mmCIF file of C-alpha atoms in Angstrom:
data_model
loop_
_atom_site.group_PDB
_atom_site.id
_atom_site.type_symbol
_atom_site.label_atom_id
_atom_site.label_comp_id
_atom_site.label_asym_id
_atom_site.label_seq_id
_atom_site.Cartn_x
_atom_site.Cartn_y
_atom_site.Cartn_z
ATOM 1 C CA UNK L 1 -97.107 34.666 -7.161
ATOM 2 C CA UNK L 2 -98.511 31.398 -6.850
ATOM 3 C CA UNK L 3 -100.532 31.167 -10.388
ATOM 4 C CA UNK L 4 -96.589 31.954 -11.695
ATOM 5 C CA UNK L 5 -95.963 28.756 -10.566
ATOM 6 C CA UNK L 6 -98.866 25.732 -10.767
ATOM 7 C CA UNK L 7 -98.642 25.643 -14.280
ATOM 8 C CA UNK L 8 -95.313 25.124 -14.679
ATOM 9 C CA UNK L 9 -94.449 21.210 -15.481
ATOM 10 C CA UNK L 10 -90.953 19.248 -14.561
ATOM 11 C CA UNK L 11 -90.987 19.434 -18.444
ATOM 12 C CA UNK L 12 -90.958 22.994 -19.404
ATOM 13 C CA UNK L 13 -88.431 23.811 -16.161
ATOM 14 C CA UNK L 14 -85.735 21.252 -17.812
ATOM 15 C CA UNK L 15 -86.763 22.749 -21.502
ATOM 16 C CA UNK L 16 -85.597 25.869 -20.064
ATOM 17 C CA UNK L 17 -82.959 24.982 -18.307
ATOM 18 C CA UNK L 18 -81.661 22.490 -21.441
ATOM 19 C CA UNK L 19 -81.721 26.229 -23.462
ATOM 20 C CA UNK L 20 -80.328 28.415 -21.153
ATOM 21 C CA UNK L 21 -76.802 25.761 -21.022
ATOM 22 C CA UNK L 22 -77.035 24.766 -25.206
ATOM 23 C CA UNK L 23 -78.985 27.866 -26.070
ATOM 24 C CA UNK L 24 -75.631 29.809 -27.256
ATOM 25 C CA UNK L 25 -73.977 27.626 -30.439
ATOM 26 C CA UNK L 26 -70.944 29.483 -30.127
ATOM 27 C CA UNK L 27 -70.050 29.008 -26.786
ATOM 28 C CA UNK L 28 -68.872 25.827 -25.325
ATOM 29 C CA UNK L 29 -68.925 25.559 -21.388
ATOM 30 C CA UNK L 30 -66.416 22.997 -21.491
ATOM 31 C CA UNK L 31 -64.010 24.498 -24.021
ATOM 32 C CA UNK L 32 -62.082 27.571 -23.212
ATOM 33 C CA UNK L 33 -61.420 28.119 -26.941
ATOM 34 C CA UNK L 34 -64.854 29.376 -27.400
ATOM 35 C CA UNK L 35 -64.901 31.879 -24.604
ATOM 36 C CA UNK L 36 -62.567 35.041 -25.575
ATOM 37 C CA UNK L 37 -61.912 36.767 -28.821
ATOM 38 C CA UNK L 38 -58.704 38.201 -27.377
ATOM 39 C CA UNK L 39 -56.918 35.864 -24.672
ATOM 40 C CA UNK L 40 -55.771 36.786 -21.754
ATOM 41 C CA UNK L 41 -52.247 37.495 -20.440
ATOM 42 C CA UNK L 42 -50.378 36.293 -17.316
ATOM 43 C CA UNK L 43 -46.719 37.344 -16.538
ATOM 44 C CA UNK L 44 -44.716 39.193 -19.107
ATOM 45 C CA UNK L 45 -47.193 41.274 -21.166
ATOM 46 C CA UNK L 46 -49.950 41.730 -18.729
ATOM 47 C CA UNK L 47 -53.492 41.272 -20.619
ATOM 48 C CA UNK L 48 -57.036 41.465 -19.290
ATOM 49 C CA UNK L 49 -58.317 40.311 -22.975
ATOM 50 C CA UNK L 50 -61.992 40.235 -23.873
ATOM 51 C CA UNK L 51 -64.884 37.938 -24.087
ATOM 52 C CA UNK L 52 -66.569 36.874 -26.974
ATOM 53 C CA UNK L 53 -70.331 38.862 -27.360
ATOM 54 C CA UNK L 54 -71.515 35.500 -27.228
ATOM 55 C CA UNK L 55 -69.741 34.432 -24.241
ATOM 56 C CA UNK L 56 -71.256 37.549 -22.678
ATOM 57 C CA UNK L 57 -74.512 36.502 -24.091
ATOM 58 C CA UNK L 58 -74.584 32.932 -22.652
ATOM 59 C CA UNK L 59 -74.249 34.339 -18.862
ATOM 60 C CA UNK L 60 -76.383 36.561 -20.034
ATOM 61 C CA UNK L 61 -79.167 33.709 -20.272
ATOM 62 C CA UNK L 62 -78.564 31.771 -17.617
ATOM 63 C CA UNK L 63 -79.086 34.719 -15.742
ATOM 64 C CA UNK L 64 -82.179 35.167 -17.067
ATOM 65 C CA UNK L 65 -83.168 31.424 -16.830
ATOM 66 C CA UNK L 66 -82.791 31.558 -12.647
ATOM 67 C CA UNK L 67 -84.870 35.236 -13.558
ATOM 68 C CA UNK L 68 -87.545 32.792 -15.053
ATOM 69 C CA UNK L 69 -87.567 30.494 -12.532
ATOM 70 C CA UNK L 70 -88.292 32.969 -9.579
ATOM 71 C CA UNK L 71 -90.654 34.431 -11.753
ATOM 72 C CA UNK L 72 -89.081 38.011 -12.354
ATOM 73 C CA UNK L 73 -88.729 40.006 -16.120
ATOM 74 C CA UNK L 74 -85.074 39.195 -18.291
ATOM 75 C CA UNK L 75 -82.712 40.955 -18.307
ATOM 76 C CA UNK L 76 -81.993 43.000 -21.639
ATOM 77 C CA UNK L 77 -79.482 40.878 -23.799
ATOM 78 C CA UNK L 78 -77.886 43.721 -25.880
ATOM 79 C CA UNK L 79 -74.527 44.433 -23.258
ATOM 80 C CA UNK L 80 -71.313 44.029 -24.006
ATOM 81 C CA UNK L 81 -68.215 43.140 -21.411
ATOM 82 C CA UNK L 82 -66.245 46.018 -21.071
ATOM 83 C CA UNK L 83 -62.178 46.676 -21.360
ATOM 84 C CA UNK L 84 -62.678 48.043 -17.499
ATOM 85 C CA UNK L 85 -64.437 44.468 -15.880
ATOM 86 C CA UNK L 86 -61.995 42.301 -17.906
ATOM 87 C CA UNK L 87 -59.157 44.536 -15.458
ATOM 88 C CA UNK L 88 -61.225 43.841 -12.818
ATOM 89 C CA UNK L 89 -61.345 40.436 -13.393
ATOM 90 C CA UNK L 90 -57.430 40.073 -14.039
ATOM 91 C CA UNK L 91 -56.190 42.206 -10.976
ATOM 92 C CA UNK L 92 -57.954 39.660 -9.046
ATOM 93 C CA UNK L 93 -56.650 36.841 -10.260
ATOM 94 C CA UNK L 94 -53.725 38.016 -7.529
ATOM 95 C CA UNK L 95 -55.800 38.969 -5.126
ATOM 96 C CA UNK L 96 -59.167 37.485 -4.547
ATOM 97 C CA UNK L 97 -60.945 40.033 -3.271
ATOM 98 C CA UNK L 98 -63.771 43.484 -3.786
ATOM 99 C CA UNK L 99 -60.570 45.740 -2.432
ATOM 100 C CA UNK L 100 -57.450 44.493 -3.288
ATOM 101 C CA UNK L 101 -54.509 45.492 -2.280
ATOM 102 C CA UNK L 102 -51.267 46.979 -3.806
ATOM 103 C CA UNK L 103 -49.152 43.587 -2.473
ATOM 104 C CA UNK L 104 -50.537 41.068 -4.050
ATOM 105 C CA UNK L 105 -49.634 43.295 -7.837
ATOM 106 C CA UNK L 106 -46.966 41.205 -9.777
ATOM 107 C CA UNK L 107 -44.208 42.779 -10.057
ATOM 108 C CA UNK L 108 -43.395 43.229 -13.048
ATOM 109 C CA UNK L 109 -47.356 44.577 -13.873
ATOM 110 C CA UNK L 110 -47.252 47.815 -14.958
ATOM 111 C CA UNK L 111 -48.802 49.858 -11.522
ATOM 112 C CA UNK L 112 -51.227 51.747 -14.430
ATOM 113 C CA UNK L 113 -52.651 48.260 -14.952
ATOM 114 C CA UNK L 114 -53.019 47.327 -11.659
ATOM 115 C CA UNK L 115 -55.008 50.503 -10.565
ATOM 116 C CA UNK L 116 -57.182 50.870 -13.054
ATOM 117 C CA UNK L 117 -58.440 47.066 -12.782
ATOM 118 C CA UNK L 118 -58.121 47.707 -8.634
ATOM 119 C CA UNK L 119 -61.337 50.676 -8.871
ATOM 120 C CA UNK L 120 -63.160 49.467 -11.600
ATOM 121 C CA UNK L 121 -66.645 49.427 -10.291
ATOM 122 C CA UNK L 122 -68.417 46.165 -9.946
ATOM 123 C CA UNK L 123 -70.666 44.212 -7.593
ATOM 124 C CA UNK L 124 -70.269 40.507 -7.858
ATOM 125 C CA UNK L 125 -67.176 38.175 -8.214
ATOM 126 C CA UNK L 126 -66.057 34.551 -8.471
ATOM 127 C CA UNK L 127 -63.541 31.723 -8.535
ATOM 128 C CA UNK L 128 -62.175 29.181 -10.258
ATOM 129 C CA UNK L 129 -65.710 28.366 -12.594
ATOM 130 C CA UNK L 130 -66.563 28.821 -15.817
ATOM 131 C CA UNK L 131 -67.544 31.324 -17.785
ATOM 132 C CA UNK L 132 -71.484 30.383 -17.166
ATOM 133 C CA UNK L 133 -70.368 28.880 -14.062
ATOM 134 C CA UNK L 134 -69.815 31.489 -12.502
ATOM 135 C CA UNK L 135 -73.849 32.588 -12.515
ATOM 136 C CA UNK L 136 -74.572 29.024 -11.132
ATOM 137 C CA UNK L 137 -71.922 29.814 -8.779
ATOM 138 C CA UNK L 138 -73.447 33.493 -7.750
ATOM 139 C CA UNK L 139 -77.040 31.269 -6.857
ATOM 140 C CA UNK L 140 -75.290 29.246 -4.167
ATOM 141 C CA UNK L 141 -73.818 31.035 -1.649
ATOM 142 C CA UNK L 142 -74.802 31.622 1.551
ATOM 143 C CA UNK L 143 -74.146 29.837 4.324
ATOM 144 C CA UNK L 144 -71.466 26.817 4.943
ATOM 145 C CA UNK L 145 -73.093 23.684 6.514
ATOM 146 C CA UNK L 146 -69.789 22.080 7.608
ATOM 147 C CA UNK L 147 -68.429 25.114 9.473
ATOM 148 C CA UNK L 148 -72.009 26.515 10.606
ATOM 149 C CA UNK L 149 -70.684 30.691 9.315
ATOM 150 C CA UNK L 150 -71.900 32.761 7.077
ATOM 151 C CA UNK L 151 -70.554 33.986 3.814
ATOM 152 C CA UNK L 152 -71.809 36.186 0.738
ATOM 153 C CA UNK L 153 -75.264 36.255 0.655
ATOM 154 C CA UNK L 154 -75.278 39.845 -1.894
ATOM 155 C CA UNK L 155 -74.381 37.981 -5.079
ATOM 156 C CA UNK L 156 -77.898 36.188 -6.036
ATOM 157 C CA UNK L 157 -79.569 39.092 -4.337
ATOM 158 C CA UNK L 158 -77.908 41.072 -7.015
ATOM 159 C CA UNK L 159 -78.687 38.718 -9.614
ATOM 160 C CA UNK L 160 -81.969 38.407 -9.420
ATOM 161 C CA UNK L 161 -83.249 41.519 -8.075
ATOM 162 C CA UNK L 162 -87.179 42.969 -9.565
ATOM 163 C CA UNK L 163 -86.468 45.674 -10.942
ATOM 164 C CA UNK L 164 -82.616 44.977 -12.073
ATOM 165 C CA UNK L 165 -82.977 45.027 -16.001
ATOM 166 C CA UNK L 166 -79.547 44.799 -17.533
ATOM 167 C CA UNK L 167 -75.839 43.556 -15.968
ATOM 168 C CA UNK L 168 -72.352 43.602 -17.806
ATOM 169 C CA UNK L 169 -70.294 41.010 -16.942
ATOM 170 C CA UNK L 170 -66.561 40.328 -17.027
ATOM 171 C CA UNK L 171 -64.578 37.114 -17.085
ATOM 172 C CA UNK L 172 -60.349 36.944 -17.434
ATOM 173 C CA UNK L 173 -58.541 33.559 -16.031
ATOM 174 C CA UNK L 174 -60.598 31.785 -13.775
ATOM 175 C CA UNK L 175 -62.169 34.926 -12.238
ATOM 176 C CA UNK L 176 -66.343 36.330 -12.640
ATOM 177 C CA UNK L 177 -67.174 39.657 -12.356
ATOM 178 C CA UNK L 178 -70.055 41.906 -12.801
ATOM 179 C CA UNK L 179 -72.155 44.727 -12.533
ATOM 180 C CA UNK L 180 -75.989 46.174 -12.578
ATOM 181 C CA UNK L 181 -76.394 48.661 -15.190
ATOM 182 C CA UNK L 182 -79.651 49.715 -15.141
ATOM 183 C CA UNK L 183 -83.185 49.058 -12.939
ATOM 184 C CA UNK L 184 -86.122 49.133 -15.063
ATOM 185 C CA UNK L 185 -87.934 46.541 -14.508
ATOM 186 C CA UNK L 186 -90.946 46.526 -13.030
ATOM 187 C CA UNK L 187 -91.801 45.455 -9.316
ATOM 188 C CA UNK L 188 -95.163 43.480 -9.288
ATOM 189 C CA UNK L 189 -94.924 40.438 -7.223
ATOM 190 C CA UNK L 190 -94.967 40.268 -3.198
ATOM 191 C CA UNK L 191 -91.946 38.732 -3.045
ATOM 192 C CA UNK L 192 -89.542 35.737 -4.663
ATOM 193 C CA UNK L 193 -87.739 33.357 -3.377
ATOM 194 C CA UNK L 194 -85.119 30.302 -3.929
ATOM 195 C CA UNK L 195 -85.309 27.591 -3.899
ATOM 196 C CA UNK L 196 -88.004 28.570 -6.299
ATOM 197 C CA UNK L 197 -91.881 27.375 -5.402
ATOM 198 C CA UNK L 198 -92.763 24.802 -7.798
ATOM 199 C CA UNK L 199 -90.878 22.661 -9.576
ATOM 200 C CA UNK L 200 -86.774 23.164 -8.976
ATOM 201 C CA UNK L 201 -83.598 21.044 -9.957
ATOM 202 C CA UNK L 202 -82.336 19.899 -6.990
ATOM 203 C CA UNK L 203 -79.253 19.474 -9.459
ATOM 204 C CA UNK L 204 -78.683 23.376 -9.353
ATOM 205 C CA UNK L 205 -78.536 23.572 -5.730
ATOM 206 C CA UNK L 206 -75.372 22.453 -3.616
ATOM 207 C CA UNK L 207 -76.988 21.927 -0.001
ATOM 208 C CA UNK L 208 -73.461 22.324 1.742
ATOM 209 C CA UNK L 209 -73.612 26.094 0.636
ATOM 210 C CA UNK L 210 -76.502 27.470 -0.407
ATOM 211 C CA UNK L 211 -78.775 29.022 2.194
ATOM 212 C CA UNK L 212 -82.141 29.978 0.948
ATOM 213 C CA UNK L 213 -84.068 33.489 1.167
ATOM 214 C CA UNK L 214 -86.823 35.089 0.243
ATOM 215 C CA UNK L 215 -87.358 39.131 -1.579
ATOM 216 C CA UNK L 216 -89.527 40.804 -0.692
ATOM 217 C CA UNK L 217 -90.594 43.425 -2.695
ATOM 218 C CA UNK L 218 -91.033 47.131 -0.609
ATOM 219 C CA UNK L 219 -93.665 48.463 -2.488
ATOM 220 C CA UNK L 220 -96.257 45.620 -1.085
ATOM 221 C CA UNK L 221 -94.379 44.094 1.995
ATOM 222 C CA UNK L 222 -91.786 45.636 4.697
ATOM 223 C CA UNK L 223 -90.706 43.956 7.818
ATOM 224 C CA UNK L 224 -90.190 46.168 10.494
ATOM 225 C CA UNK L 225 -88.095 43.611 12.832
ATOM 226 C CA UNK L 226 -85.247 41.125 11.815
ATOM 227 C CA UNK L 227 -86.504 39.775 15.423
ATOM 228 C CA UNK L 228 -89.463 39.341 14.432
ATOM 229 C CA UNK L 229 -89.331 36.792 11.174
ATOM 230 C CA UNK L 230 -89.548 33.383 11.747
ATOM 231 C CA UNK L 231 -89.342 30.577 8.954
ATOM 232 C CA UNK L 232 -90.492 27.334 9.245
ATOM 233 C CA UNK L 233 -89.272 24.893 6.562
ATOM 234 C CA UNK L 234 -91.451 21.516 6.518
ATOM 235 C CA UNK L 235 -90.405 18.243 5.025
ATOM 236 C CA UNK L 236 -93.412 17.410 3.410
ATOM 237 C CA UNK L 237 -92.941 13.471 2.981
ATOM 238 C CA UNK L 238 -91.561 13.141 6.484
ATOM 239 C CA UNK L 239 -92.689 16.000 8.598
ATOM 240 C CA UNK L 240 -89.867 17.128 9.946
ATOM 241 C CA UNK L 241 -88.770 21.319 10.444
ATOM 242 C CA UNK L 242 -86.471 23.774 10.399
ATOM 243 C CA UNK L 243 -87.257 26.683 12.674
ATOM 244 C CA UNK L 244 -84.690 29.940 11.412
ATOM 245 C CA UNK L 245 -84.661 32.856 13.414
ATOM 246 C CA UNK L 246 -82.058 36.329 13.967
ATOM 247 C CA UNK L 247 -82.151 35.116 17.918
ATOM 248 C CA UNK L 248 -80.564 31.763 17.204
ATOM 249 C CA UNK L 249 -78.178 33.646 13.677
ATOM 250 C CA UNK L 250 -79.257 31.533 11.326
ATOM 251 C CA UNK L 251 -81.471 34.173 9.964
ATOM 252 C CA UNK L 252 -80.162 37.280 7.911
ATOM 253 C CA UNK L 253 -82.423 40.503 6.527
ATOM 254 C CA UNK L 254 -80.133 42.659 4.149
ATOM 255 C CA UNK L 255 -82.242 45.132 2.879
ATOM 256 C CA UNK L 256 -85.114 43.448 1.994
ATOM 257 C CA UNK L 257 -83.960 39.949 1.487
ATOM 258 C CA UNK L 258 -84.799 37.719 3.974
ATOM 259 C CA UNK L 259 -82.395 34.914 4.106
ATOM 260 C CA UNK L 260 -82.175 31.600 5.823
ATOM 261 C CA UNK L 261 -79.948 28.457 6.563
ATOM 262 C CA UNK L 262 -81.280 25.679 4.173
ATOM 263 C CA UNK L 263 -82.459 22.085 5.703
ATOM 264 C CA UNK L 264 -79.923 19.882 6.811
ATOM 265 C CA UNK L 265 -81.539 16.644 5.708
ATOM 266 C CA UNK L 266 -80.313 16.145 2.087
ATOM 267 C CA UNK L 267 -78.195 13.003 1.152
ATOM 268 C CA UNK L 268 -75.290 12.457 -1.079
ATOM 269 C CA UNK L 269 -77.115 13.771 -4.162
ATOM 270 C CA UNK L 270 -78.537 16.468 -2.332
ATOM 271 C CA UNK L 271 -82.306 17.406 -1.997
ATOM 272 C CA UNK L 272 -84.639 14.760 -3.052
ATOM 273 C CA UNK L 273 -87.746 15.885 -1.254
ATOM 274 C CA UNK L 274 -90.380 18.954 -1.633
ATOM 275 C CA UNK L 275 -91.000 21.298 1.047
ATOM 276 C CA UNK L 276 -92.799 24.040 2.726
ATOM 277 C CA UNK L 277 -91.616 27.425 3.522
ATOM 278 C CA UNK L 278 -93.942 29.788 5.978
#
């Protein structure tokens, strides 16, 4: 694992990130006029709309940046959004939950459209982001520092799963939706980590909400008992340590992913130091 990251320079990481943001010329993250081939309609004649292929490519590009960052293979880029994911996103503008309730259906929306969108298979949802911004939103989840509570930890795990090879996204209104389509990538690393070892753009990590995580490759590493796991985060400048365990509910093991509460020694500008995680 160390060999993947030891040769990376800060400039290489910055260039890769810039390529993800600006590499799709037809997509402008700040201009929603570039997002849709068919603009969605809310009220009257309800229509989930359709994102452009280039919008889908921009979302895949950002997902692949994070996958490159942690050292796993890219997603295939030849997938487009589908009407079902668009309908899935449309419906969740009215009830932002994986399982929606009929009581939130607008009175004038046809029930067959509501039912269609409500039952679409999906694995991740985001609210209030741009299409490409939703990918970074999914990566920045897990633990709310201000309330000391856990939230969703599955969205990041879905996007960065070692074996994932194809992902489909939809976007309508303020909602992004996604689902894993194929799982054909090889699992070669013993583990992956986020934040990544080596250079990591601190601007991409929101310390208020973003837990840290390690995905184990079950072919190589297996944790038999969650309560055996102790994670120690050390600030390499100050020497301050943060210990995370399941006993004090600062660590969770879900499937093969160990997720733990982020260090609390950030500033207004986020993390500025280097850390060691054991």
